[in-house]
Amino acid sequence: MNLTDKELFRMAVKAEEHAYAPFSNFHVGAALLAKDGRVFTGVNIENSSYGATICAERTAMVKAISEGCLEFEAIAISGNGGTSWPCGICRQFMYEFCPDIRVISGEGEENLRSYALRELLPEGFKL
Ligand code: THU
């Protein structure tokens, strides 16, 4: 089955219900579509020691990679049901594995935009 951007974004919004964000109240959901068709969802998980917080995008990526899934097509991200573009750390984290992944977000499922990660992180760093 070929998921549309809208369907993937809906999965990100649905994932938000498991976000743990008592400090910011900004609930982020991510839905990561692998090349083999699997979808890994992720949420932000905050911590009393704020710096230990993990973003939704990295949660999804870590779930996938730790199950041996390394090739990705797209990632949809939502924050409180609307737009949330990845932070700088997540851009770099994703760049390591999938510089060409398509990143999808927007004000709602009828207003989605997408960019290649290379556009969001020009001249990205990789050893
Ligand atoms: N957050 C994400 O989950 N992804 C991003 O790319 C941006 C920020 C989360 C981290 C924190 O829990 C909250 O949003 C506010 O920064």
PDB file of C-alpha atoms and ligand atoms in Angstrom:
ATOM      1  CA  MET A   1       0.000   0.000   0.000  1.00  0.00           C
ATOM      2  CA  ASN A   2       1.261   3.458  -0.866  1.00  0.00           C
ATOM      3  CA  LEU A   3       0.584   5.848   1.975  1.00  0.00           C
ATOM      4  CA  THR A   4      -0.260   9.409   1.064  1.00  0.00           C
ATOM      5  CA  ASP A   5       1.284  12.372   2.860  1.00  0.00           C
ATOM      6  CA  LYS A   6      -2.095  13.025   4.416  1.00  0.00           C
ATOM      7  CA  GLU A   7      -2.353   9.484   5.795  1.00  0.00           C
ATOM      8  CA  LEU A   8       1.170   9.644   7.195  1.00  0.00           C
ATOM      9  CA  PHE A   9       0.466  13.015   8.803  1.00  0.00           C
ATOM     10  CA  ARG A  10      -2.700  11.580  10.376  1.00  0.00           C
ATOM     11  CA  MET A  11      -0.586   8.833  11.927  1.00  0.00           C
ATOM     12  CA  ALA A  12       1.712  11.500  13.385  1.00  0.00           C
ATOM     13  CA  VAL A  13      -1.249  13.372  14.863  1.00  0.00           C
ATOM     14  CA  LYS A  14      -2.637  10.113  16.298  1.00  0.00           C
ATOM     15  CA  ALA A  15       0.755   9.297  17.833  1.00  0.00           C
ATOM     16  CA  GLU A  16       0.687  12.597  19.730  1.00  0.00           C
ATOM     17  CA  GLU A  17      -1.646  11.052  22.287  1.00  0.00           C
ATOM     18  CA  HIS A  18       1.345   9.228  23.782  1.00  0.00           C
ATOM     19  CA  ALA A  19       3.593  12.288  23.962  1.00  0.00           C
ATOM     20  CA  TYR A  20       5.041  12.936  27.393  1.00  0.00           C
ATOM     21  CA  ALA A  21       5.336  16.709  27.491  1.00  0.00           C
ATOM     22  CA  PRO A  22       4.308  17.983  30.936  1.00  0.00           C
ATOM     23  CA  PHE A  23       6.839  20.839  30.804  1.00  0.00           C
ATOM     24  CA  SER A  24       6.195  22.410  27.398  1.00  0.00           C
ATOM     25  CA  ASN A  25       2.685  21.053  26.764  1.00  0.00           C
ATOM     26  CA  PHE A  26       3.795  20.859  23.130  1.00  0.00           C
ATOM     27  CA  HIS A  27       2.816  17.367  22.030  1.00  0.00           C
ATOM     28  CA  VAL A  28       4.785  16.207  19.009  1.00  0.00           C
ATOM     29  CA  GLY A  29       4.067  13.116  16.928  1.00  0.00           C
ATOM     30  CA  ALA A  30       6.128  11.659  14.104  1.00  0.00           C
ATOM     31  CA  ALA A  31       5.332   8.936  11.585  1.00  0.00           C
ATOM     32  CA  LEU A  32       8.372   7.571   9.775  1.00  0.00           C
ATOM     33  CA  LEU A  33       7.750   5.654   6.550  1.00  0.00           C
ATOM     34  CA  ALA A  34      10.446   3.114   5.741  1.00  0.00           C
ATOM     35  CA  LYS A  35      11.262   2.054   2.181  1.00  0.00           C
ATOM     36  CA  ASP A  36       9.863  -1.412   2.933  1.00  0.00           C
ATOM     37  CA  GLY A  37       6.489   0.115   3.817  1.00  0.00           C
ATOM     38  CA  ARG A  38       6.733  -0.128   7.589  1.00  0.00           C
ATOM     39  CA  VAL A  39       5.749   2.909   9.622  1.00  0.00           C
ATOM     40  CA  PHE A  40       7.388   3.734  12.936  1.00  0.00           C
ATOM     41  CA  THR A  41       5.740   6.343  15.095  1.00  0.00           C
ATOM     42  CA  GLY A  42       7.405   8.450  17.754  1.00  0.00           C
ATOM     43  CA  VAL A  43       6.592  11.126  20.297  1.00  0.00           C
ATOM     44  CA  ASN A  44       8.522  13.650  22.313  1.00  0.00           C
ATOM     45  CA  ILE A  45       9.448  12.409  25.760  1.00  0.00           C
ATOM     46  CA  GLU A  46      10.411  15.179  28.154  1.00  0.00           C
ATOM     47  CA  ASN A  47      12.342  14.863  31.383  1.00  0.00           C
ATOM     48  CA  SER A  48      12.642  16.789  34.648  1.00  0.00           C
ATOM     49  CA  SER A  49      16.261  17.223  33.630  1.00  0.00           C
ATOM     50  CA  TYR A  50      15.198  19.164  30.521  1.00  0.00           C
ATOM     51  CA  GLY A  51      18.275  18.341  28.451  1.00  0.00           C
ATOM     52  CA  ALA A  52      17.390  14.639  28.589  1.00  0.00           C
ATOM     53  CA  THR A  53      14.286  15.297  26.477  1.00  0.00           C
ATOM     54  CA  ILE A  54      13.975  13.287  23.284  1.00  0.00           C
ATOM     55  CA  CYS A  55      12.170  14.652  20.227  1.00  0.00           C
ATOM     56  CA  ALA A  56       9.463  12.705  18.404  1.00  0.00           C
ATOM     57  CA  GLU A  57      11.522  12.386  15.215  1.00  0.00           C
ATOM     58  CA  ARG A  58      14.445  10.797  17.014  1.00  0.00           C
ATOM     59  CA  THR A  59      12.148   8.481  18.951  1.00  0.00           C
ATOM     60  CA  ALA A  60      10.743   7.187  15.652  1.00  0.00           C
ATOM     61  CA  MET A  61      14.189   6.895  14.043  1.00  0.00           C
ATOM     62  CA  VAL A  62      15.655   5.074  17.035  1.00  0.00           C
ATOM     63  CA  LYS A  63      12.756   2.618  17.089  1.00  0.00           C
ATOM     64  CA  ALA A  64      13.319   1.822  13.403  1.00  0.00           C
ATOM     65  CA  ILE A  65      17.102   1.630  13.451  1.00  0.00           C
ATOM     66  CA  SER A  66      17.114  -0.570  16.549  1.00  0.00           C
ATOM     67  CA  GLU A  67      14.944  -3.037  14.641  1.00  0.00           C
ATOM     68  CA  GLY A  68      17.361  -3.125  11.718  1.00  0.00           C
ATOM     69  CA  CYS A  69      15.341  -0.799   9.486  1.00  0.00           C
ATOM     70  CA  LEU A  70      17.720   1.688   7.881  1.00  0.00           C
ATOM     71  CA  GLU A  71      16.113   2.993   4.696  1.00  0.00           C
ATOM     72  CA  PHE A  72      13.500   5.685   4.818  1.00  0.00           C
ATOM     73  CA  GLU A  73      11.165   7.422   2.428  1.00  0.00           C
ATOM     74  CA  ALA A  74       9.397  10.129   4.417  1.00  0.00           C
ATOM     75  CA  ILE A  75       8.616  11.428   7.873  1.00  0.00           C
ATOM     76  CA  ALA A  76       5.498  13.363   8.852  1.00  0.00           C
ATOM     77  CA  ILE A  77       5.590  15.515  11.966  1.00  0.00           C
ATOM     78  CA  SER A  78       2.848  17.269  13.884  1.00  0.00           C
ATOM     79  CA  GLY A  79       2.893  19.450  16.979  1.00  0.00           C
ATOM     80  CA  ASN A  80      -0.378  19.914  18.889  1.00  0.00           C
ATOM     81  CA  GLY A  81      -2.163  18.778  15.732  1.00  0.00           C
ATOM     82  CA  GLY A  82      -0.447  21.320  13.482  1.00  0.00           C
ATOM     83  CA  THR A  83       2.946  22.345  12.220  1.00  0.00           C
ATOM     84  CA  SER A  84       6.206  21.186  13.697  1.00  0.00           C
ATOM     85  CA  TRP A  85       9.363  21.229  11.618  1.00  0.00           C
ATOM     86  CA  PRO A  86      12.348  19.295  12.989  1.00  0.00           C
ATOM     87  CA  CYS A  87      14.835  20.963  15.316  1.00  0.00           C
ATOM     88  CA  GLY A  88      18.491  21.229  14.342  1.00  0.00           C
ATOM     89  CA  ILE A  89      19.543  18.162  16.311  1.00  0.00           C
ATOM     90  CA  CYS A  90      16.876  16.035  14.614  1.00  0.00           C
ATOM     91  CA  ARG A  91      17.876  17.343  11.186  1.00  0.00           C
ATOM     92  CA  GLN A  92      21.452  16.280  11.848  1.00  0.00           C
ATOM     93  CA  PHE A  93      20.351  12.949  13.361  1.00  0.00           C
ATOM     94  CA  MET A  94      18.271  12.085  10.308  1.00  0.00           C
ATOM     95  CA  TYR A  95      20.958  13.303   7.897  1.00  0.00           C
ATOM     96  CA  GLU A  96      23.247  10.528   9.116  1.00  0.00           C
ATOM     97  CA  PHE A  97      20.894   7.861   7.792  1.00  0.00           C
ATOM     98  CA  CYS A  98      18.715   9.437   5.142  1.00  0.00           C
ATOM     99  CA  PRO A  99      19.803  12.799   3.685  1.00  0.00           C
ATOM    100  CA  ASP A 100      17.149  12.459   0.988  1.00  0.00           C
ATOM    101  CA  ILE A 101      14.191  11.683   3.241  1.00  0.00           C
ATOM    102  CA  ARG A 102      11.130  13.832   2.590  1.00  0.00           C
ATOM    103  CA  VAL A 103       9.976  15.812   5.615  1.00  0.00           C
ATOM    104  CA  ILE A 104       6.257  16.585   5.799  1.00  0.00           C
ATOM    105  CA  SER A 105       4.399  18.982   8.071  1.00  0.00           C
ATOM    106  CA  GLY A 106       1.827  21.746   7.892  1.00  0.00           C
ATOM    107  CA  GLU A 107      -0.987  23.541   9.640  1.00  0.00           C
ATOM    108  CA  GLY A 108      -3.257  20.546   9.147  1.00  0.00           C
ATOM    109  CA  GLU A 109      -3.827  17.611   6.804  1.00  0.00           C
ATOM    110  CA  GLU A 110      -5.210  19.934   4.120  1.00  0.00           C
ATOM    111  CA  ASN A 111      -2.199  22.266   4.274  1.00  0.00           C
ATOM    112  CA  LEU A 112       0.841  20.024   4.129  1.00  0.00           C
ATOM    113  CA  ARG A 113       4.219  20.995   2.713  1.00  0.00           C
ATOM    114  CA  SER A 114       7.238  18.807   2.195  1.00  0.00           C
ATOM    115  CA  TYR A 115      10.957  19.334   1.742  1.00  0.00           C
ATOM    116  CA  ALA A 116      13.907  17.084   1.098  1.00  0.00           C
ATOM    117  CA  LEU A 117      15.989  16.960   4.259  1.00  0.00           C
ATOM    118  CA  ARG A 118      18.904  18.347   2.193  1.00  0.00           C
ATOM    119  CA  GLU A 119      16.856  21.528   1.727  1.00  0.00           C
ATOM    120  CA  LEU A 120      16.291  21.840   5.483  1.00  0.00           C
ATOM    121  CA  LEU A 121      19.943  21.124   6.239  1.00  0.00           C
ATOM    122  CA  PRO A 122      22.119  22.423   3.400  1.00  0.00           C
ATOM    123  CA  GLU A 123      25.743  21.277   3.428  1.00  0.00           C
ATOM    124  CA  GLY A 124      24.946  18.780   6.181  1.00  0.00           C
ATOM    125  CA  PHE A 125      27.772  17.207   8.142  1.00  0.00           C
ATOM    126  CA  LYS A 126      28.701  13.553   7.706  1.00  0.00           C
ATOM    127  CA  LEU A 127      31.984  11.808   8.372  1.00  0.00           C
TER     128      LEU A 127
HETATM  129  N1  THU B   1      10.296  18.759  19.886  1.00  0.00           N
HETATM  130  C1  THU B   1      10.171  17.645  19.106  1.00  0.00           C
HETATM  131  O1  THU B   1       9.664  16.604  19.545  1.00  0.00           O
HETATM  132  N2  THU B   1      10.642  17.713  17.829  1.00  0.00           N
HETATM  133  C2  THU B   1      11.243  18.810  17.281  1.00  0.00           C
HETATM  134  O2  THU B   1      11.855  18.715  16.231  1.00  0.00           O
HETATM  135  C3  THU B   1      11.110  20.093  17.979  1.00  0.00           C
HETATM  136  C4  THU B   1      10.921  19.984  19.453  1.00  0.00           C
HETATM  137  C5  THU B   1       9.793  18.700  21.260  1.00  0.00           C
HETATM  138  C6  THU B   1      10.875  18.698  22.301  1.00  0.00           C
HETATM  139  C7  THU B   1      10.151  19.264  23.491  1.00  0.00           C
HETATM  140  O3  THU B   1       9.526  18.192  24.180  1.00  0.00           O
HETATM  141  C8  THU B   1       9.079  20.150  22.914  1.00  0.00           C
HETATM  142  O4  THU B   1       8.994  19.817  21.556  1.00  0.00           O
HETATM  143  C9  THU B   1       9.368  21.631  23.056  1.00  0.00           C
HETATM  144  O5  THU B   1      10.637  21.929  22.603  1.00  0.00           O
END
